[in-house]
Amino acid sequence: MSEEENILSIENLRVYFPVRGGVFRRSKGFCKAVDGVSLILKDGQTLGLVGESGCGKSTLAKTVVGLIKPTSGSVKFKGNEVLRSGRSMPKSYRREVQMVFQDPAESLNSRHTVGAIVREPLEIHGMGNRDQQNERVIHLLEQVGLPASCSTRYPFEFSGGQRQRIGIARSLALNPDMLLLDEPVSALDVSVQSQVLNLLMELQNKLGLSYMFIAHDLAVVKHVSDMIAVMYLGKIVEIASAEELYSNPLHNYTKALISSIPLPDPTQSTSKVIIPGDVPSPINPPPGCAFGHRVSSPRYPESIGEILEMKEIEKNHWVLACPCCVSG
Amino acid sequence: MTAPKERSKLLQVSDLSVSFEMDEGEAQALDGVNFEVGHGQTLGLVGESGCGKSVTALSIMRLLPKPMGKIPTGNILFEGVDLLQLSPDKMREVRGNEIGMIFQEPMNALNPVKRIGDQIGEVYLLHHRMQKKDAWDKSVEMLEKVGIPSPRTRAMEYPHQLSGGMRQRVVIAMALACSPKLVIADEPTTALDVTVQAQILALLDELQKSLRSSVLLITHDLGVIAETCDEVCVMYAGRIVERASTQELFANPRHAYTRGLLSSIPRLDGVPKTKLVAIEGMVPSLSELKPGCRFAPRSGLHHPSELLDEKLPYREISPDHWVEACPVCSDS
């Protein structure tokens, strides 16, 4: 894989939050929200990221856009390192990578007009004069399927789907190359969800965008992604192409996750693998493999003390080689 | 939509209408809703937000916000007794005792400053006039039944000490404490992860079998419907547009809205990166509804004006498969 093809490569990224307590608020330990994640996103493609709540998906996305400072690791954008110690991310990077948030009602300023919301990134980065900016705002709104007259209205006047379109228009204001979509359709109804997914796929084709698509709905992720990474308790457990991951899941967690999706087809017999319990706390993770511990796998003791690494089992199919969760 | 065929139905809702008084005028949330839930049966209500699913549940429980919520027409027969005619005291005896309710957001449904054991025990204190200690023991027993590990210590804890899935188990324990004949589950798994959702659905199924309760399951997830329900009602803008057995509905959807809903969900076996079938537009606002076919503006099909202005009848297309008889939207 040549370096130029990768628009984003994350290497060994760690985000640890100190857990403070006691009289002097001393650090008692760490919450390992993201624990050694390496990912690659190829230019013009979509990388899906799935996992249960609390597994670190959103922390990872926020770290990549620079909203959270990582503990260690490297993030390269088009081959250039963007994590510079003691300094913020380069301004060009912040222009080229944008984020769309989950809840469109909370990520839009309710006291600003839609026009002002979409224009704000242009003002911050000093792009063009007022007339050019207004022209751009109207163009952006039309691009996401909203009439130009929207720009003088306020967010509360819009439905959930339309608000998400406003959020997308804002993220496109600076002509980014890459979008981080953090659960962009989870708050929407099914019929509106498909409208927004269609819009996102259309924009990707038209503007040549790369997406990092975070969601917990596996069917949605499969529909839009080229590659999918499965995350569990701060670690990536499996990466493969969308087709491969669903037809040939290797890690037990991926298998269980896929089998727990309710299928909209009553004729299919359901043989569910029900995972007991919840995701363990990242503050006090079990000593060995976190998933083997949750399902009390008989081979769990073998994973204690072992350093688990990603292995490429088939071409472009990587799995966290843990003795209790991967057979063979 | 049917004349009561058998007397054996547990719950019969007929011609139920609900309206809310708003500053802008009256908003009709439900308009002539009919359905029945048989003994031991699971009926699913599916639809998008704002279609009236939760209002249906709240009117059965007589929990509509007062004084804005009104029920101008209709009756709700529970074991032959019209719940709408009961006095508030009598209704309180039904609620939680014969009809249990599971709410969507467990954090909001639980009292944050009361121990879990006390919260479940409240049901026994109210309906069985038990001693406090006995009620506590019964709560612990119930917690064990819903699969909470070390129930004796957990009963001493507060809701914030539990995870989302555990909290939902507590809410289920509370709803099922008195072995109700009917359980209304309003989006019981929407706030949960898929893996926890699978746990909760399996638990509900198991408890339903052991208590022989009937369930009215409200959800927007057609996958959940397909896996758990015997019969489904599809709701749109305050009306039921289609009702059939789950098998029949998924194999043979006859209303344009049902078809749109079914084809708009991305499927695991679908072709990736293709355009999804989307229903254009959005759910209409309740204050601008017309009496006739409400799906007309989104269907993309031309409707003559009489279909919009006159209330449409229901037609039984095949045995037990009912559809709102709009000649354009449904192939009846």
XYZ file of C-alpha atoms in Angstrom:
660
model
C 0.000 0.000 0.000
C 1.620 3.246 -1.059
C 1.590 6.220 1.234
C -0.106 8.574 -1.251
C -3.270 6.521 -1.445
C -3.932 6.975 2.221
C -5.634 10.213 3.037
C -5.482 9.432 6.740
C -3.346 7.009 8.647
C -3.595 6.634 12.380
C -0.823 4.782 14.136
C -0.882 3.441 17.627
C -3.105 6.232 18.887
C -3.705 6.307 22.630
C -6.050 8.567 24.549
C -5.874 8.096 28.309
C -7.935 10.218 30.648
C -6.584 10.539 34.183
C -8.969 9.404 36.892
C -8.538 11.758 39.820
C -9.503 11.292 43.408
C -8.520 11.912 46.991
C -7.750 15.174 48.737
C -5.214 16.500 46.258
C -7.063 15.292 43.151
C -4.101 13.149 42.368
C -4.281 10.815 39.427
C -5.319 7.372 40.649
C -5.239 5.647 37.333
C -6.223 6.024 33.725
C -9.328 5.523 31.686
C -7.981 4.019 28.501
C -10.610 5.327 26.096
C -8.553 4.668 22.984
C -5.792 2.160 23.494
C -3.368 1.707 20.628
C -5.561 2.141 17.571
C -4.113 1.974 14.073
C -6.323 2.667 11.083
C -5.949 3.639 7.476
C -8.431 5.503 5.303
C -7.838 5.478 1.577
C -8.560 8.506 -0.563
C -12.197 8.668 -1.699
C -13.269 5.699 0.384
C -15.415 5.199 3.440
C -14.122 3.602 6.582
C -16.878 2.405 8.883
C -16.304 2.209 12.603
C -18.705 0.141 14.702
C -18.899 -0.821 18.335
C -21.090 -0.552 21.401
C -21.499 2.657 23.341
C -18.497 3.361 25.516
C -16.024 1.566 23.264
C -14.214 4.771 22.296
C -15.583 5.451 18.802
C -16.448 9.083 19.441
C -13.274 9.756 21.423
C -11.283 8.472 18.471
C -13.131 10.769 16.054
C -12.771 13.775 18.329
C -9.065 13.097 18.677
C -8.627 12.931 14.930
C -10.222 16.366 14.434
C -8.223 17.800 17.313
C -11.000 18.291 19.875
C -9.226 15.979 22.332
C -5.462 15.809 22.852
C -4.102 12.278 22.519
C -1.644 10.742 24.965
C 0.575 9.302 22.269
C 0.509 8.079 18.708
C 0.547 9.602 15.296
C -2.074 10.865 12.876
C -0.896 11.466 9.336
C -3.029 13.344 6.853
C -1.910 12.995 3.225
C 1.431 11.807 4.542
C 2.042 14.746 6.910
C 2.025 14.389 10.658
C -0.649 16.584 12.216
C -0.071 15.810 15.896
C 2.666 18.211 16.907
C 3.629 18.255 20.520
C 2.742 21.491 22.264
C 1.140 22.967 19.179
C -2.346 22.823 17.763
C -3.071 21.095 14.500
C -2.100 22.953 11.305
C -4.803 25.313 10.085
C -4.861 23.705 6.652
C -5.671 20.367 8.281
C -8.486 21.873 10.271
C -9.907 23.192 6.997
C -9.635 19.925 5.176
C -11.088 17.662 7.845
C -14.567 18.414 9.134
C -16.966 16.683 11.450
C -20.727 16.037 11.407
C -22.229 15.372 14.811
C -24.888 12.970 15.957
C -27.608 15.160 17.331
C -28.409 17.906 14.850
C -30.577 19.689 17.419
C -27.692 20.171 19.805
C -24.875 20.789 17.377
C -26.500 23.856 15.806
C -26.598 27.149 17.664
C -30.284 27.794 18.236
C -29.818 31.554 18.343
C -28.122 31.834 14.970
C -29.865 31.774 11.625
C -29.047 28.880 9.350
C -27.151 31.268 7.105
C -24.965 32.405 10.010
C -24.321 28.808 11.072
C -23.176 27.735 7.625
C -21.191 30.962 7.125
C -19.280 30.743 10.403
C -16.471 28.451 9.182
C -15.934 30.791 6.210
C -15.580 33.756 8.564
C -13.194 31.953 10.882
C -10.932 30.982 8.030
C -11.338 34.350 6.283
C -12.605 32.979 3.006
C -13.850 35.697 0.650
C -15.834 38.860 1.353
C -19.386 38.966 2.647
C -21.033 38.720 -0.786
C -18.921 35.758 -1.787
C -19.686 34.106 1.536
C -23.424 34.587 1.118
C -23.240 33.169 -2.363
C -21.338 30.175 -1.045
C -23.913 29.610 1.746
C -26.740 29.489 -0.786
C -24.770 27.123 -2.982
C -24.081 24.859 0.014
C -27.703 24.776 1.088
C -28.785 23.865 -2.404
C -26.145 21.179 -2.522
C -27.690 19.437 0.480
C -31.216 19.797 -0.878
C -32.472 22.813 1.039
C -33.982 25.926 -0.596
C -31.938 29.151 -0.437
C -34.722 30.815 1.577
C -33.704 28.674 4.567
C -30.730 30.874 5.314
C -32.782 33.453 7.207
C -34.623 30.896 9.341
C -33.627 29.356 12.687
C -32.787 25.695 13.428
C -35.953 25.035 15.452
C -38.036 25.640 12.343
C -36.623 22.507 10.745
C -37.230 18.793 11.158
C -34.493 16.411 12.315
C -33.561 15.356 8.791
C -33.344 18.942 7.574
C -31.218 19.931 10.565
C -28.810 17.157 9.763
C -28.638 18.546 6.218
C -27.726 21.944 7.698
C -24.983 20.255 9.721
C -23.668 18.634 6.557
C -23.795 21.941 4.670
C -21.720 23.558 7.431
C -19.166 20.791 7.329
C -18.801 21.242 3.568
C -18.326 25.022 3.761
C -14.519 24.909 3.614
C -14.303 22.374 0.797
C -12.934 19.603 2.992
C -11.360 16.425 1.675
C -12.514 14.287 4.519
C -15.558 14.153 6.788
C -15.830 12.458 10.148
C -19.434 11.424 10.518
C -20.231 10.603 14.131
C -23.536 8.695 14.131
C -24.991 11.038 11.495
C -28.284 9.169 11.091
C -28.913 7.573 14.496
C -31.282 10.309 15.624
C -33.374 10.116 12.454
C -36.411 8.109 11.426
C -35.962 5.280 8.940
C -37.511 7.046 5.982
C -35.468 10.195 6.635
C -32.373 8.157 7.435
C -32.317 6.770 3.908
C -32.664 10.292 2.462
C -29.612 11.484 4.418
C -27.590 8.359 3.560
C -28.390 8.889 -0.122
C -27.275 12.519 0.184
C -23.998 11.499 1.830
C -23.223 8.902 -0.836
C -24.108 11.377 -3.594
C -21.853 14.071 -2.107
C -19.017 11.587 -1.814
C -19.271 10.762 -5.513
C -19.614 14.365 -6.598
C -16.951 15.950 -4.404
C -14.588 13.005 -4.029
C -14.810 13.050 -0.256
C -13.385 10.461 2.107
C -15.538 9.470 5.044
C -14.914 8.020 8.429
C -18.384 6.806 9.299
C -19.138 5.998 12.916
C -22.352 4.214 13.801
C -23.734 1.467 15.925
C -26.184 0.287 13.279
C -24.263 -2.394 11.422
C -26.634 -2.562 8.477
C -26.173 1.158 7.841
C -22.396 0.918 8.173
C -22.258 -1.998 5.800
C -24.299 -0.142 3.243
C -22.000 2.890 3.030
C -18.527 1.546 3.848
C -15.638 0.106 1.868
C -13.709 -1.036 4.929
C -15.118 -1.636 8.387
C -13.283 -1.591 11.700
C -14.892 -3.154 14.774
C -13.958 -1.552 18.060
C -14.234 -2.997 21.540
C -13.099 -1.317 24.737
C -10.668 1.109 23.129
C -9.120 -1.436 20.781
C -9.778 -2.392 17.195
C -10.570 -6.102 17.140
C -11.135 -6.637 13.441
C -10.738 -4.759 10.153
C -11.891 -6.055 6.792
C -13.749 -5.002 3.689
C -17.487 -4.634 4.248
C -18.388 -7.802 2.333
C -15.633 -9.883 3.911
C -16.465 -8.807 7.445
C -20.077 -9.904 7.170
C -19.473 -13.085 5.210
C -16.431 -14.221 7.158
C -16.171 -12.658 10.614
C -13.205 -14.058 12.535
C -13.334 -12.467 15.973
C -16.000 -13.786 18.318
C -17.093 -10.258 19.151
C -17.743 -9.438 15.489
C -19.683 -12.684 15.128
C -21.837 -11.910 18.153
C -22.378 -8.320 17.047
C -23.556 -9.403 13.608
C -25.839 -12.084 14.975
C -27.514 -9.715 17.403
C -28.864 -7.428 14.661
C -32.608 -7.982 14.372
C -33.310 -8.811 10.735
C -36.394 -7.316 9.116
C -37.431 -10.702 7.788
C -39.679 -12.953 9.872
C -38.982 -16.009 7.718
C -35.327 -16.183 8.676
C -34.706 -18.419 11.609
C -32.691 -16.590 14.164
C -29.871 -18.370 15.875
C -28.639 -15.637 18.121
C -25.420 -15.497 20.005
C -26.459 -13.473 23.032
C -23.499 -11.806 24.711
C -24.037 -11.597 28.447
C -23.206 -8.495 30.453
C -22.016 -5.080 29.314
C -18.812 -3.580 27.992
C -16.425 -3.548 30.984
C -15.242 -0.239 32.355
C -12.142 1.103 30.587
C -10.875 2.359 33.957
C -10.340 -1.100 35.352
C -10.177 -3.384 32.349
C -9.746 -7.105 32.923
C -6.092 -8.191 32.750
C -6.465 -10.357 29.664
C -8.678 -10.190 26.620
C -11.619 -7.935 27.496
C -14.146 -9.824 25.420
C -13.031 -13.278 26.510
C -13.538 -12.078 30.075
C -17.071 -10.873 29.348
C -18.227 -14.136 27.836
C -16.136 -16.150 30.355
C -14.413 -18.025 27.578
C -12.720 -21.244 28.785
C -9.497 -20.142 27.093
C -9.535 -16.706 28.714
C -6.608 -17.459 31.108
C -4.337 -17.944 28.078
C -4.779 -14.297 27.100
C -3.638 -12.907 30.461
C -0.244 -11.306 30.236
C -0.078 -11.679 26.487
C 0.406 -8.652 24.284
C -2.335 -8.866 21.712
C -1.474 -7.719 18.213
C -3.332 -7.267 14.967
C -2.540 -10.002 12.435
C -3.358 -10.024 8.757
C -5.070 -13.380 8.369
C -6.171 -12.896 4.806
C -5.354 -10.076 2.435
C -6.738 -6.880 3.961
C -8.458 -8.784 6.734
C -6.898 -7.971 10.086
C -7.905 -9.399 13.400
C -6.695 -8.962 16.972
C -4.986 -12.285 17.500
C -6.366 -13.318 20.856
C -6.259 -16.995 21.807
C -9.727 -17.034 23.358
C -11.688 -15.075 20.756
C -10.217 -16.137 17.419
C -10.286 -19.792 16.513
C -7.571 -21.295 14.393
C -61.895 -2.065 11.851
C -63.599 -5.338 12.700
C -66.727 -6.084 14.548
C -65.538 -8.089 17.546
C -65.424 -11.583 16.148
C -64.472 -13.424 19.267
C -65.033 -12.376 22.813
C -61.668 -13.776 23.782
C -59.571 -10.714 23.009
C -57.785 -9.249 25.994
C -57.653 -5.690 24.727
C -59.908 -4.151 22.133
C -59.307 -0.621 21.000
C -61.986 0.671 18.699
C -62.384 3.956 16.903
C -59.981 5.677 19.270
C -59.329 9.326 18.572
C -57.118 11.623 20.595
C -56.694 15.332 20.145
C -54.503 17.873 21.842
C -55.478 21.426 22.415
C -52.684 23.689 21.313
C -52.290 27.416 21.029
C -52.625 27.114 17.269
C -55.796 25.054 17.497
C -56.603 21.404 17.828
C -54.071 18.796 16.765
C -55.442 15.370 16.104
C -52.895 12.816 17.257
C -55.028 9.723 16.671
C -57.931 9.337 14.302
C -60.085 6.233 14.495
C -57.544 3.652 15.598
C -58.725 0.042 15.879
C -56.798 -2.994 17.018
C -57.038 -5.980 19.292
C -54.546 -7.884 21.359
C -55.357 -11.535 22.010
C -54.346 -13.538 25.077
C -50.660 -14.385 25.060
C -50.179 -12.516 21.808
C -47.578 -9.916 20.888
C -48.859 -7.055 18.784
C -46.404 -4.596 17.290
C -47.146 -0.948 16.564
C -44.635 0.430 14.122
C -44.246 3.863 12.603
C -42.082 6.955 12.539
C -41.883 9.501 15.311
C -45.009 11.572 15.596
C -47.299 8.943 14.109
C -49.163 8.374 17.375
C -47.611 5.162 18.718
C -46.843 6.512 22.159
C -50.104 8.438 22.373
C -51.894 5.115 21.819
C -49.993 3.583 24.725
C -50.632 6.570 26.967
C -54.354 6.601 26.226
C -54.635 2.914 27.162
C -52.933 3.729 30.462
C -55.008 6.920 30.784
C -51.809 8.903 31.184
C -52.378 11.537 28.518
C -51.222 14.958 29.665
C -54.113 16.895 31.149
C -55.877 19.103 30.318
C -54.560 19.281 26.733
C -55.139 15.631 25.828
C -58.710 14.669 25.016
C -60.353 11.496 23.822
C -63.442 12.612 21.908
C -64.446 9.195 20.566
C -63.642 5.556 20.988
C -63.418 2.933 23.639
C -60.712 0.741 25.070
C -62.075 -2.564 26.290
C -59.784 -4.459 28.624
C -61.320 -7.802 29.495
C -64.669 -6.349 28.476
C -64.394 -3.262 30.702
C -64.053 0.143 29.095
C -60.957 1.702 30.642
C -62.055 5.167 29.542
C -65.118 4.953 31.787
C -63.291 3.878 34.955
C -62.968 6.241 37.888
C -59.425 7.473 38.622
C -59.266 5.193 41.675
C -60.309 2.113 39.768
C -57.857 3.012 36.994
C -55.055 3.183 39.536
C -55.806 -0.413 40.471
C -55.455 -1.481 36.850
C -52.272 0.436 36.204
C -49.188 -1.502 37.224
C -51.345 -4.381 38.403
C -53.149 -5.682 35.352
C -51.421 -3.559 32.754
C -47.699 -2.958 33.132
C -45.737 -0.442 31.143
C -42.091 -0.391 30.095
C -40.801 3.010 29.077
C -38.182 3.894 26.516
C -35.610 5.717 28.578
C -34.905 3.767 31.769
C -33.002 6.631 33.360
C -36.088 8.838 33.167
C -38.496 6.119 34.225
C -36.653 5.434 37.503
C -36.517 7.660 40.535
C -32.877 8.705 40.953
C -33.069 9.164 44.727
C -34.719 5.876 45.682
C -33.118 2.494 46.052
C -34.049 0.045 43.318
C -35.513 -2.404 45.812
C -37.824 0.272 47.190
C -38.939 1.319 43.737
C -39.981 -2.170 42.736
C -41.403 -2.778 46.212
C -43.726 0.190 45.766
C -45.761 -1.856 43.298
C -46.353 -4.563 45.933
C -47.124 -2.044 48.664
C -49.740 -0.425 46.449
C -51.420 -3.407 44.889
C -50.943 -6.211 47.387
C -50.843 -4.197 50.609
C -47.757 -6.117 51.685
C -45.513 -5.421 54.626
C -42.439 -3.422 53.692
C -40.109 -6.310 54.390
C -42.090 -8.764 52.299
C -42.241 -6.261 49.468
C -38.451 -5.920 49.622
C -38.005 -9.696 49.463
C -40.382 -9.889 46.515
C -38.377 -7.155 44.753
C -35.168 -9.089 45.198
C -36.900 -12.151 43.783
C -38.078 -10.109 40.804
C -34.571 -8.733 40.204
C -33.294 -12.284 40.117
C -35.997 -13.224 37.624
C -34.896 -10.494 35.192
C -31.337 -11.746 35.327
C -29.591 -9.223 37.541
C -26.543 -10.779 39.171
C -26.310 -10.598 42.990
C -29.838 -9.152 43.325
C -29.619 -8.689 47.091
C -26.798 -6.124 46.828
C -28.185 -4.580 43.651
C -31.522 -3.887 45.340
C -29.672 -1.569 47.718
C -28.243 0.496 44.870
C -29.487 3.585 43.091
C -30.293 3.803 39.361
C -27.121 5.751 38.492
C -25.000 2.851 39.711
C -26.341 0.560 36.997
C -25.604 0.359 33.280
C -28.266 1.116 30.682
C -29.103 -2.525 30.097
C -29.379 -3.217 33.827
C -31.644 -0.215 34.293
C -33.941 -1.463 31.576
C -34.049 -4.825 33.398
C -35.117 -2.998 36.540
C -37.868 -1.205 34.620
C -39.008 -4.570 33.262
C -38.958 -6.044 36.776
C -41.154 -3.168 37.908
C -43.603 -3.561 35.028
C -43.911 -7.313 35.516
C -43.915 -7.333 39.326
C -47.633 -8.050 39.609
C -47.696 -10.488 36.659
C -49.848 -8.170 34.545
C -52.087 -9.604 31.862
C -50.938 -6.961 29.409
C -47.522 -5.368 29.102
C -47.148 -2.206 27.049
C -43.550 -1.814 25.984
C -42.899 1.627 24.491
C -39.625 1.435 22.561
C -38.047 -0.782 25.225
C -34.729 -1.231 23.418
C -34.281 1.986 21.460
C -31.835 3.497 23.943
C -29.730 0.317 24.103
C -26.875 -1.203 22.117
C -27.643 -4.060 19.723
C -26.007 -6.651 21.955
C -27.962 -5.479 24.988
C -31.081 -5.172 22.858
C -30.769 -8.863 22.002
C -30.475 -9.685 25.721
C -33.546 -7.615 26.626
C -35.696 -8.984 23.803
C -34.794 -12.538 24.789
C -35.661 -11.732 28.407
C -39.027 -10.208 27.473
C -39.860 -13.236 25.366
C -38.959 -15.623 28.167
C -40.942 -13.694 30.801
C -43.928 -13.358 28.509
C -44.017 -17.126 28.075
C -43.692 -17.879 31.775
C -46.299 -15.279 32.841
C -48.560 -15.883 29.815
C -48.917 -12.137 29.357
C -49.851 -10.306 26.198
C -47.521 -7.635 24.910
C -48.164 -4.449 22.983
C -44.756 -3.611 21.572
C -44.168 -0.131 20.224
C -41.096 0.383 18.107
C -39.806 2.034 14.976
C -37.448 -0.846 14.240
C -38.891 -3.285 11.729
C -36.168 -5.762 12.642
C -37.416 -5.937 16.222
C -40.977 -6.379 14.941
C -39.984 -9.237 12.651
C -38.314 -11.082 15.483
C -40.829 -10.669 18.268
C -44.364 -9.941 17.070
C -47.245 -12.148 15.988
C -49.197 -9.326 14.429
C -48.249 -5.825 13.281
C -50.065 -2.523 12.879
C -48.316 0.068 10.740
C -49.195 3.585 11.819
C -48.897 6.778 9.875
C -49.971 10.262 10.986
C -52.447 9.053 13.585
C -54.020 6.249 11.596
C -53.307 2.574 11.158
C -52.650 2.115 7.460
C -52.097 -1.615 7.482
C -52.567 -4.519 9.844
C -51.597 -8.126 9.278
C -49.745 -11.040 10.764
C -45.992 -10.447 10.793
C -45.303 -13.103 8.155
C -47.981 -11.730 5.860
C -46.987 -8.085 6.296
C -43.342 -8.628 5.449
C -44.087 -11.003 2.577
C -46.985 -9.085 1.154
C -47.081 -5.390 2.094
C -50.097 -3.806 0.412
C -49.905 -0.135 1.415
C -47.456 2.229 -0.247
C -46.206 3.463 3.135
C -45.484 -0.033 4.424
C -43.644 -0.812 1.205
C -41.663 2.409 1.448
C -40.760 1.709 5.042
C -39.655 -1.841 4.273
C -37.533 -0.862 1.300
C -35.905 2.159 2.942
C -33.996 0.160 5.564
C -30.462 -0.779 4.526
C -30.143 -4.548 4.613
C -27.180 -6.692 5.458
C -27.669 -8.687 2.266
C -28.233 -5.598 0.102
C -25.823 -4.227 -2.484
C -23.566 -1.732 -0.733
C -23.175 1.859 -1.887
C -26.337 1.807 -3.949
C -28.998 4.435 -3.669
C -31.544 3.526 -1.010
C -35.221 3.810 -1.687
C -36.269 6.861 0.279
C -39.722 8.153 1.101
C -39.580 11.782 0.049
C -40.601 14.564 2.381
C -41.428 14.062 6.033
C -44.254 13.182 8.396
C -46.886 15.926 8.111
C -47.585 18.208 11.030
C -50.625 17.133 13.045
C -52.432 20.436 12.621
C -52.480 20.212 8.835
C -53.925 16.727 8.466
C -56.767 15.973 6.110
C -59.394 13.341 6.849
C -58.557 11.201 3.820
C -55.340 9.518 2.702
C -52.566 11.067 4.742
C -49.722 9.496 2.875
C -50.801 11.182 -0.375
C -48.291 14.090 -0.324
C -45.340 11.741 0.167
C -46.476 8.926 -2.062
C -45.535 10.727 -5.262
C -48.810 9.525 -6.755
C -51.684 11.699 -7.858
C -54.699 11.603 -5.555
C -58.108 12.932 -6.638
C -59.391 15.435 -4.091
C -62.196 13.201 -2.787
C -59.588 10.760 -1.484
C -58.086 13.529 0.624
C -61.270 15.010 1.984
C -63.230 11.923 2.915
C -62.356 9.412 5.552
C -61.295 6.130 4.007
C -62.722 2.771 5.073
C -60.615 -0.281 5.881
C -60.747 -3.339 3.722
C -59.826 -6.907 4.530
C -57.746 -7.921 1.531
C -57.089 -11.424 2.644
C -58.068 -13.085 5.939
C -56.843 -10.892 8.799
C -54.937 -8.576 6.505
C -56.465 -5.116 6.703
C -55.443 -2.056 4.792
C -56.672 1.515 4.626
C -58.544 1.390 1.356
C -56.976 4.242 -0.560
C -57.299 3.104 -4.182
C -54.060 4.891 -5.096
C -51.787 3.938 -2.176
C -53.021 0.432 -1.550
C -53.646 -2.226 -4.131
C -56.910 -3.360 -2.670
